[in-house]
Amino acid sequence: MKLQEYQSKQIFARYGIPIPKGRIAGTSSEVKLIAEELGGRVVVKSQVLVGGRGKAGGIRLAKTPEEAQEFATAILGMEIKGLPVRKVLVDEAVSITKEFYIGIVNDRVHQMPVLIASGAGGMDIEEVAQKNPEKIIRIHIDPLLGLCDFQMRNAAIGIDLPRGLWKSFIEVIKGLWKAYVDCDATLAEINPLVINSENHLVALDAKVIIDDNSLFRHSDLGDLRDMDSDEPAEIEARKFGVTFIKMNGNIGCMVNGAGLAMATMDILNLFGGEAANFLDIGGGATSEKVAASLKIILSDHKVKSIFINIFGGITRCDEVAKGILLASNDLKIKIPMVVRLIGTNQAEGQQILQNANFTSADTLAQAAQLAVSLAKGKKS
Amino acid sequence: MKLQEYQSKQIFARYGIPIPKGRIAGTSSEVKLIAEELGGRVVVKSQVLVGGRGKAGGIRLAKTPEEAQEFATAILGMEIKGLPVRKVLVDEAVSITKEFYIGIVNDRVHQMPVLIASGAGGMDIEEVAQKNPEKIIRIHIDPLLGLCDFQMRNAAIGIDLPRGLWKSFIEVIKGLWKAYVDCDATLAEINPLVINSENHLVALDAKVIIDDNSLFRHSDLGDLRDMDSDEPAEIEARKFGVTFIKMNGNIGCMVNGAGLAMATMDILNLFGGEAANFLDIGGGATSEKVAASLKIILSDHKVKSIFINIFGGITRCDEVAKGILLASNDLKIKIPMVVRLIGTNQAEGQQILQNANFTSADTLAQAAQLAVSLAKGKKS
Amino acid sequence: MSILAHKNTKLLVQGITGNEGLFHSQQMFQYKTNIVAGVSPGKGGEWVLDGKIPVFDSVRSAVEMTGADASVIFVPARYCADAIYEAVDADIPLVVCITEGVPVQDMMRVKRFLAHKKTRIIGPNCPGILTPGETKIGIIPGNITFPGNVGVISRSGTLTYEVLYALKQADRGVSTCIGIGGDPIKGVGFVELLEMFEADAQTDQIVMIGEIGGNEEEAAAEYISRYVTKPVVAFIAGVTAPPGKRMGHAGAIIEGKEGTAQEKIKTLEASGIRVAQHPEQIPSLLA
Amino acid sequence: MSILAHKNTKLLVQGITGNEGLFHSQQMFQYKTNIVAGVSPGKGGEWVLDGKIPVFDSVRSAVEMTGADASVIFVPARYCADAIYEAVDADIPLVVCITEGVPVQDMMRVKRFLAHKKTRIIGPNCPGILTPGETKIGIIPGNITFPGNVGVISRSGTLTYEVLYALKQADRGVSTCIGIGGDPIKGVGFVELLEMFEADAQTDQIVMIGEIGGNEEEAAAEYISRYVTKPVVAFIAGVTAPPGKRMGHAGAIIEGKEGTAQEKIKTLEASGIRVAQHPEQIPSLLA
């Protein structure tokens, strides 16, 4: 779960990381008031969960409250990479003398968190990592011992931080590490961390991603999810514990298991078709979940055929079959469906569907080819 | 550093461990007021840092505020094992249906903390450990991972706790572990932990010992040290960073290093003498520290001779010699002194003392024999 | 023979009284898996599966009383790390963790804790182990495969079933099938299992099912080219997955340039491993 | 030869710019210890000991630049655990920690962290290592002993010097002397060093100096009776220490019945080890 910049900054502030004075606003008149409070020179920052906000004109430096209001009006009307801007963060303008990157992320290859630091902050850190890997300091953190002081000093040394700032730098990283652990983050990042004209460190931008699996122990953080950043269909799917991601094709997919769902999309592609979505109904899907999934698939009007591929382990084929019947009766589905049910309670599931009018197939390849040809308007 | 019961309970309460309602008092009239507030039936508990308070009459159950006042008057006048009672804890009386022991202590043999639990609480746990070791549950704790839920359940199982109380028991142990870690305790103990008549767990007694070495990071805890429990000479010594423990003999000892100090006491014993004290001036002793140490030794009027045995490593013999001169001039010491200075700046040290009138000796055995015979009144 | 688990493996089920634990214990029991005990704190003393399997309050007591030498975990995600620690503390050599949704930081701590311990962990978020005709530890359906000479290793769940089913249709049996799970931080990985299959007399060839994300397939390719003499057929899911989109699977995030299906397929083929275009093609690529 | 440290050992001093670190670095330098670098965070680039020894900001950079293969720690107690982790992280094989007053829980975490690491820790709260005529790592005065065939192991500080001095008076030289420190949780213990002395060609006999508290002497007695062929002479301090009284030394708390000097002496003698009545008696008990 990605947090917005202002949410991430609020978390960092709780851990003693210095952030600019600022407030969140939803209207340009609020922005003007905040800019007046902050003394006039402010940065108006669109709050959307995509990169490249600056390039898209979603971050503007205003010299006066009036200018701030004007910029806010423009930004609050924007869409950035398809996402509408509904909120802006108004931060006091900070004069920057140097920029750094610091972040803590999960490193799946080394199976532990890694502290990443660079003297080349502010720029696209991924580009730096590719072109000048020696400019990126990587320090792995023992997850039982935690981040040690010497490691934070090594980071300071590695990015050539002036010695006078080591102490406050270490406090920043300590806060970042504590935030990362306490919030079950998979990423906690400050880019850029700057030295301002008073020679203090300030976190100008902030990004936190929370591990979705950990939300059971962070009821407070769960509320921070920004629904605006997701497709409405994705939000609807999440309510039912279903993972849905919209794709560009015209074959609606419903599969159990992420790996099988990907393989199903891949095989459609192999036979000349294209999936309209990734949809994993998860393990042990109930008939209600199945029906809801079908509804979500059908909300995409490009869908020309539906491919249901269920291999029952925890999931029972009879439950899935019931759900399909339920939904096709309710929704009076006219779009052709290819249904493949294998595994736990396979016989019972196929029995339920036998009387209804679904195209069935034994092999995955046959089923995929059928779905592709149906999408192309051929009769089954 | 041992904490008083009431201090330990205050710490436990901060970690969610249920303790009886109660307050600390220094006078019997306060005790009466507290007893009235608590509804009459209270336990008046002497606050001294020794075991066996109950047997000594230092813990009394009062049925009325008047009785509480009466008992407090008696207890506040007592000495228990030589320690004057200056404070009493007044706790509401708790009706007990079952008693347990739980504690977390450092286990130096296994080099990690150990959770100890027993269904035989309230009694002398050390006696139980000796006579019925199977009644004591020992669960070692990984100091990096911390105490796990399953270990706490295993403790509950091991002491035959009713299942309905597992959850609150686990909360108590979690609090105990957190207190132990946060306070750098070497011991955190509840004895007894009881089930009261409402079927709740309550910590009736509490003991916490803080690692003296950790006090630099617990400025708040340092203030809790109870000076009443120590010899005035020991308190005075601590001020100078000197470890002093009073013993029963008549030969004052000043040594650098605990091991050598013990060996020095041992050799006096071997040659028929007895040390008046253990005194370790520590490493790198200054002349002021040496002078203060001599003053402390002389505060014991039983002392008939003084044995100074310094083997210089960090400690420099010339510094020690200067301190000896300083003190013997200041205090006009008449008691015969045997001084042995070996090691770092040995020559300079011996030079300083050469002109003064001290008995010197080359070997430890000679020096010890001299000190013994001087204590027996023989001329050197 | 087989690897990891066989008919004499004495299985303990952690979380046996939960819905999933009970359902799959029944399934395993029907497969004749030698289930010797269940653990469910607070329910020790009960009996489940028609009074045939005793339930204990703790893993330690279950192991003491029954000699269990493997455990399968069905407890909810929030209790999963503790369940693993409990199994490790009781020195159980093999722990299969079916639970999905375990927080990543929990698993990082578990992995660090496991260093130099005797216990081997499979999972979490995995379908477990199936040694056809001998034992089933986890949730892989038993009827979609039969004993044979193909060793199967997979990061996926249901995709593994698809592959087992395809092998069965082609009349190819399996020595042992292991679903290692798709989470970014997990127990045993491809390389360790490749080593075991290479040493296993019953296994003549190996099927490896990977997916986008991480670098395990790349590490496996290197290991195979150096140390594995038996033929290996691979399949990688996620060729059409958009880079950076989360696929409801922590394992399916693409990191940097690495981890795309295309990269993995290239690396595997460069190491001389045959890569199937779709799951049902796998049998035809076997030796 | 000798054990642990010899004239080619390249020593790094952590905390070299502090009072104690600088004083003892001078002493070590005078003893011709091969000091190659110092570390003092924030002072990298300076030079100490008359401009002969470079100071680095981090252990890692010091090791990279100088190839140091041992470190001695003089940093204050509050920074000690971190200094040890830093040395371990830089894969230094031998770390001698002189600092006293390190919190016990810090050392418990250090000990747990060290499991299966390459680094060997001596101390904390110890006088260090002296290989007479070759190198001095720590604070043992160099002039109170000379090269010979007696190996010395001690839990104490100044008492060790007393013993070295007594050996010198009796014209007995030393192969290596190691003060392991008196703290309850520490690095290398008696048994590991006994094993090394047993294997060391230069060492013909061993002196072991213990004190009250813990059970290390008992464990050593058992080890000696099983595996040590060279003669061992022991001394135990604290015969007159009152039970339960803290002796300003975390190591000197008597736990339960175990750990009294009398018990230790009994156990050692029962294992055939000669125990001296006082330090100066030790030379006469040597072979």
PDB file of N, CA and C in Angstrom, chain B residues 289-348:
ATOM      1  N   LYS B 289      41.508  10.043  44.256  1.00  0.00           N
ATOM      2  CA  LYS B 289      40.755   8.811  44.493  1.00  0.00           C
ATOM      3  C   LYS B 289      41.476   7.991  45.571  1.00  0.00           C
ATOM      4  N   VAL B 290      42.797   7.975  45.493  1.00  0.00           N
ATOM      5  CA  VAL B 290      43.588   7.225  46.471  1.00  0.00           C
ATOM      6  C   VAL B 290      43.407   7.831  47.856  1.00  0.00           C
ATOM      7  N   ALA B 291      43.464   9.145  47.937  1.00  0.00           N
ATOM      8  CA  ALA B 291      43.311   9.828  49.221  1.00  0.00           C
ATOM      9  C   ALA B 291      41.922   9.564  49.803  1.00  0.00           C
ATOM     10  N   ALA B 292      40.890   9.658  48.929  1.00  0.00           N
ATOM     11  CA  ALA B 292      39.523   9.416  49.399  1.00  0.00           C
ATOM     12  C   ALA B 292      39.387   7.984  49.914  1.00  0.00           C
ATOM     13  N   SER B 293      40.019   7.053  49.206  1.00  0.00           N
ATOM     14  CA  SER B 293      39.935   5.659  49.618  1.00  0.00           C
ATOM     15  C   SER B 293      40.541   5.459  51.000  1.00  0.00           C
ATOM     16  N   LEU B 294      41.685   6.081  51.233  1.00  0.00           N
ATOM     17  CA  LEU B 294      42.335   5.950  52.542  1.00  0.00           C
ATOM     18  C   LEU B 294      41.436   6.498  53.652  1.00  0.00           C
ATOM     19  N   LYS B 295      40.785   7.608  53.352  1.00  0.00           N
ATOM     20  CA  LYS B 295      39.880   8.210  54.319  1.00  0.00           C
ATOM     21  C   LYS B 295      38.745   7.246  54.672  1.00  0.00           C
ATOM     22  N   ILE B 296      38.224   6.598  53.628  1.00  0.00           N
ATOM     23  CA  ILE B 296      37.116   5.645  53.841  1.00  0.00           C
ATOM     24  C   ILE B 296      37.589   4.463  54.687  1.00  0.00           C
ATOM     25  N   ILE B 297      38.782   3.981  54.379  1.00  0.00           N
ATOM     26  CA  ILE B 297      39.314   2.847  55.149  1.00  0.00           C
ATOM     27  C   ILE B 297      39.435   3.232  56.619  1.00  0.00           C
ATOM     28  N   LEU B 298      39.922   4.458  56.847  1.00  0.00           N
ATOM     29  CA  LEU B 298      40.175   4.895  58.230  1.00  0.00           C
ATOM     30  C   LEU B 298      38.892   5.191  58.998  1.00  0.00           C
ATOM     31  N   SER B 299      37.778   5.332  58.278  1.00  0.00           N
ATOM     32  CA  SER B 299      36.509   5.580  58.971  1.00  0.00           C
ATOM     33  C   SER B 299      36.098   4.345  59.778  1.00  0.00           C
ATOM     34  N   ASP B 300      36.725   3.211  59.504  1.00  0.00           N
ATOM     35  CA  ASP B 300      36.457   2.004  60.287  1.00  0.00           C
ATOM     36  C   ASP B 300      37.498   1.956  61.413  1.00  0.00           C
ATOM     37  N   HIS B 301      37.035   2.162  62.660  1.00  0.00           N
ATOM     38  CA  HIS B 301      38.001   2.302  63.760  1.00  0.00           C
ATOM     39  C   HIS B 301      38.603   0.981  64.203  1.00  0.00           C
ATOM     40  N   LYS B 302      38.099  -0.134  63.646  1.00  0.00           N
ATOM     41  CA  LYS B 302      38.705  -1.428  63.963  1.00  0.00           C
ATOM     42  C   LYS B 302      40.034  -1.615  63.247  1.00  0.00           C
ATOM     43  N   VAL B 303      40.274  -0.798  62.221  1.00  0.00           N
ATOM     44  CA  VAL B 303      41.466  -1.013  61.381  1.00  0.00           C
ATOM     45  C   VAL B 303      42.749  -0.798  62.179  1.00  0.00           C
ATOM     46  N   LYS B 304      43.626  -1.813  62.150  1.00  0.00           N
ATOM     47  CA  LYS B 304      44.880  -1.754  62.922  1.00  0.00           C
ATOM     48  C   LYS B 304      46.104  -1.620  62.012  1.00  0.00           C
ATOM     49  N   SER B 305      45.958  -2.045  60.772  1.00  0.00           N
ATOM     50  CA  SER B 305      47.032  -1.800  59.798  1.00  0.00           C
ATOM     51  C   SER B 305      46.387  -1.660  58.422  1.00  0.00           C
ATOM     52  N   ILE B 306      47.165  -1.034  57.508  1.00  0.00           N
ATOM     53  CA  ILE B 306      46.631  -0.835  56.154  1.00  0.00           C
ATOM     54  C   ILE B 306      47.585  -1.475  55.162  1.00  0.00           C
ATOM     55  N   PHE B 307      46.992  -2.201  54.213  1.00  0.00           N
ATOM     56  CA  PHE B 307      47.789  -2.870  53.194  1.00  0.00           C
ATOM     57  C   PHE B 307      47.390  -2.299  51.824  1.00  0.00           C
ATOM     58  N   ILE B 308      48.340  -1.573  51.226  1.00  0.00           N
ATOM     59  CA  ILE B 308      48.095  -1.014  49.898  1.00  0.00           C
ATOM     60  C   ILE B 308      48.857  -1.859  48.886  1.00  0.00           C
ATOM     61  N   ASN B 309      48.112  -2.496  48.012  1.00  0.00           N
ATOM     62  CA  ASN B 309      48.729  -3.389  47.019  1.00  0.00           C
ATOM     63  C   ASN B 309      48.282  -2.954  45.629  1.00  0.00           C
ATOM     64  N   ILE B 310      49.205  -2.286  44.938  1.00  0.00           N
ATOM     65  CA  ILE B 310      48.864  -1.729  43.629  1.00  0.00           C
ATOM     66  C   ILE B 310      49.771  -2.337  42.569  1.00  0.00           C
ATOM     67  N   PHE B 311      49.138  -2.927  41.565  1.00  0.00           N
ATOM     68  CA  PHE B 311      49.915  -3.423  40.445  1.00  0.00           C
ATOM     69  C   PHE B 311      49.518  -2.605  39.219  1.00  0.00           C
ATOM     70  N   GLY B 312      50.394  -1.717  38.820  1.00  0.00           N
ATOM     71  CA  GLY B 312      50.029  -0.718  37.817  1.00  0.00           C
ATOM     72  C   GLY B 312      49.951  -1.256  36.399  1.00  0.00           C
ATOM     73  N   GLY B 313      48.787  -1.088  35.800  1.00  0.00           N
ATOM     74  CA  GLY B 313      48.634  -1.337  34.362  1.00  0.00           C
ATOM     75  C   GLY B 313      48.128  -0.021  33.808  1.00  0.00           C
ATOM     76  N   ILE B 314      46.812   0.190  33.882  1.00  0.00           N
ATOM     77  CA  ILE B 314      46.256   1.513  33.604  1.00  0.00           C
ATOM     78  C   ILE B 314      46.660   2.454  34.741  1.00  0.00           C
ATOM     79  N   THR B 315      46.564   1.946  35.949  1.00  0.00           N
ATOM     80  CA  THR B 315      46.937   2.730  37.120  1.00  0.00           C
ATOM     81  C   THR B 315      48.440   2.998  37.122  1.00  0.00           C
ATOM     82  N   ARG B 316      48.805   4.265  37.430  1.00  0.00           N
ATOM     83  CA  ARG B 316      50.232   4.593  37.459  1.00  0.00           C
ATOM     84  C   ARG B 316      50.685   4.706  38.910  1.00  0.00           C
ATOM     85  N   CYS B 317      51.777   4.028  39.213  1.00  0.00           N
ATOM     86  CA  CYS B 317      52.236   3.953  40.596  1.00  0.00           C
ATOM     87  C   CYS B 317      52.558   5.332  41.173  1.00  0.00           C
ATOM     88  N   ASP B 318      53.051   6.268  40.353  1.00  0.00           N
ATOM     89  CA  ASP B 318      53.400   7.587  40.879  1.00  0.00           C
ATOM     90  C   ASP B 318      52.158   8.338  41.345  1.00  0.00           C
ATOM     91  N   GLU B 319      51.052   8.189  40.595  1.00  0.00           N
ATOM     92  CA  GLU B 319      49.793   8.808  40.992  1.00  0.00           C
ATOM     93  C   GLU B 319      49.328   8.276  42.341  1.00  0.00           C
ATOM     94  N   VAL B 320      49.448   6.953  42.483  1.00  0.00           N
ATOM     95  CA  VAL B 320      49.019   6.320  43.736  1.00  0.00           C
ATOM     96  C   VAL B 320      49.902   6.827  44.886  1.00  0.00           C
ATOM     97  N   ALA B 321      51.186   6.879  44.639  1.00  0.00           N
ATOM     98  CA  ALA B 321      52.121   7.339  45.678  1.00  0.00           C
ATOM     99  C   ALA B 321      51.784   8.759  46.111  1.00  0.00           C
ATOM    100  N   LYS B 322      51.484   9.597  45.113  1.00  0.00           N
ATOM    101  CA  LYS B 322      51.114  10.978  45.439  1.00  0.00           C
ATOM    102  C   LYS B 322      49.885  11.012  46.332  1.00  0.00           C
ATOM    103  N   GLY B 323      48.906  10.188  46.006  1.00  0.00           N
ATOM    104  CA  GLY B 323      47.675  10.145  46.788  1.00  0.00           C
ATOM    105  C   GLY B 323      47.931   9.698  48.213  1.00  0.00           C
ATOM    106  N   ILE B 324      48.811   8.724  48.340  1.00  0.00           N
ATOM    107  CA  ILE B 324      49.119   8.224  49.689  1.00  0.00           C
ATOM    108  C   ILE B 324      49.766   9.320  50.527  1.00  0.00           C
ATOM    109  N   LEU B 325      50.734  10.017  49.926  1.00  0.00           N
ATOM    110  CA  LEU B 325      51.405  11.117  50.631  1.00  0.00           C
ATOM    111  C   LEU B 325      50.403  12.186  51.055  1.00  0.00           C
ATOM    112  N   LEU B 326      49.579  12.586  50.074  1.00  0.00           N
ATOM    113  CA  LEU B 326      48.552  13.606  50.285  1.00  0.00           C
ATOM    114  C   LEU B 326      47.706  13.271  51.496  1.00  0.00           C
ATOM    115  N   ALA B 327      47.167  12.022  51.491  1.00  0.00           N
ATOM    116  CA  ALA B 327      46.252  11.615  52.552  1.00  0.00           C
ATOM    117  C   ALA B 327      46.970  11.482  53.877  1.00  0.00           C
ATOM    118  N   SER B 328      48.179  10.933  53.861  1.00  0.00           N
ATOM    119  CA  SER B 328      48.833  10.707  55.152  1.00  0.00           C
ATOM    120  C   SER B 328      49.254  12.030  55.771  1.00  0.00           C
ATOM    121  N   ASN B 329      49.548  13.030  54.956  1.00  0.00           N
ATOM    122  CA  ASN B 329      49.819  14.371  55.490  1.00  0.00           C
ATOM    123  C   ASN B 329      48.542  14.999  56.032  1.00  0.00           C
ATOM    124  N   ASP B 330      47.488  14.952  55.201  1.00  0.00           N
ATOM    125  CA  ASP B 330      46.196  15.529  55.572  1.00  0.00           C
ATOM    126  C   ASP B 330      45.644  14.927  56.843  1.00  0.00           C
ATOM    127  N   LEU B 331      45.652  13.599  56.859  1.00  0.00           N
ATOM    128  CA  LEU B 331      44.922  12.896  57.924  1.00  0.00           C
ATOM    129  C   LEU B 331      45.810  12.563  59.099  1.00  0.00           C
ATOM    130  N   LYS B 332      47.105  12.869  58.940  1.00  0.00           N
ATOM    131  CA  LYS B 332      48.064  12.513  60.000  1.00  0.00           C
ATOM    132  C   LYS B 332      47.884  11.065  60.434  1.00  0.00           C
ATOM    133  N   ILE B 333      47.986  10.173  59.454  1.00  0.00           N
ATOM    134  CA  ILE B 333      47.712   8.757  59.719  1.00  0.00           C
ATOM    135  C   ILE B 333      48.759   8.168  60.652  1.00  0.00           C
ATOM    136  N   LYS B 334      48.283   7.526  61.734  1.00  0.00           N
ATOM    137  CA  LYS B 334      49.208   6.921  62.703  1.00  0.00           C
ATOM    138  C   LYS B 334      49.263   5.413  62.520  1.00  0.00           C
ATOM    139  N   ILE B 335      48.245   4.881  61.882  1.00  0.00           N
ATOM    140  CA  ILE B 335      48.160   3.432  61.699  1.00  0.00           C
ATOM    141  C   ILE B 335      49.236   2.996  60.714  1.00  0.00           C
ATOM    142  N   PRO B 336      49.963   1.919  61.055  1.00  0.00           N
ATOM    143  CA  PRO B 336      51.047   1.473  60.169  1.00  0.00           C
ATOM    144  C   PRO B 336      50.528   1.016  58.798  1.00  0.00           C
ATOM    145  N   MET B 337      51.283   1.366  57.760  1.00  0.00           N
ATOM    146  CA  MET B 337      50.873   1.041  56.390  1.00  0.00           C
ATOM    147  C   MET B 337      51.968   0.245  55.693  1.00  0.00           C
ATOM    148  N   VAL B 338      51.530  -0.804  55.009  1.00  0.00           N
ATOM    149  CA  VAL B 338      52.431  -1.553  54.136  1.00  0.00           C
ATOM    150  C   VAL B 338      52.053  -1.203  52.699  1.00  0.00           C
ATOM    151  N   VAL B 339      53.041  -0.704  51.962  1.00  0.00           N
ATOM    152  CA  VAL B 339      52.733  -0.263  50.596  1.00  0.00           C
ATOM    153  C   VAL B 339      53.550  -1.069  49.596  1.00  0.00           C
ATOM    154  N   ARG B 340      52.849  -1.629  48.623  1.00  0.00           N
ATOM    155  CA  ARG B 340      53.520  -2.394  47.573  1.00  0.00           C
ATOM    156  C   ARG B 340      53.069  -1.836  46.229  1.00  0.00           C
ATOM    157  N   LEU B 341      54.010  -1.246  45.485  1.00  0.00           N
ATOM    158  CA  LEU B 341      53.696  -0.651  44.184  1.00  0.00           C
ATOM    159  C   LEU B 341      54.530  -1.332  43.110  1.00  0.00           C
ATOM    160  N   ILE B 342      53.875  -1.979  42.154  1.00  0.00           N
ATOM    161  CA  ILE B 342      54.586  -2.661  41.073  1.00  0.00           C
ATOM    162  C   ILE B 342      53.944  -2.242  39.751  1.00  0.00           C
ATOM    163  N   GLY B 343      54.723  -2.208  38.689  1.00  0.00           N
ATOM    164  CA  GLY B 343      54.141  -1.982  37.352  1.00  0.00           C
ATOM    165  C   GLY B 343      54.389  -0.595  36.829  1.00  0.00           C
ATOM    166  N   THR B 344      53.435  -0.062  36.075  1.00  0.00           N
ATOM    167  CA  THR B 344      53.584   1.213  35.361  1.00  0.00           C
ATOM    168  C   THR B 344      54.092   2.329  36.291  1.00  0.00           C
ATOM    169  N   ASN B 345      55.201   2.940  35.909  1.00  0.00           N
ATOM    170  CA  ASN B 345      55.833   4.025  36.679  1.00  0.00           C
ATOM    171  C   ASN B 345      56.156   3.616  38.112  1.00  0.00           C
ATOM    172  N   GLN B 346      56.537   2.358  38.250  1.00  0.00           N
ATOM    173  CA  GLN B 346      56.896   1.788  39.551  1.00  0.00           C
ATOM    174  C   GLN B 346      58.047   2.552  40.211  1.00  0.00           C
ATOM    175  N   ALA B 347      59.073   2.826  39.434  1.00  0.00           N
ATOM    176  CA  ALA B 347      60.252   3.512  39.965  1.00  0.00           C
ATOM    177  C   ALA B 347      59.869   4.885  40.501  1.00  0.00           C
ATOM    178  N   GLU B 348      59.104   5.649  39.702  1.00  0.00           N
ATOM    179  CA  GLU B 348      58.694   6.985  40.123  1.00  0.00           C
ATOM    180  C   GLU B 348      57.864   6.913  41.400  1.00  0.00           C
TER     181      GLU B 348
END
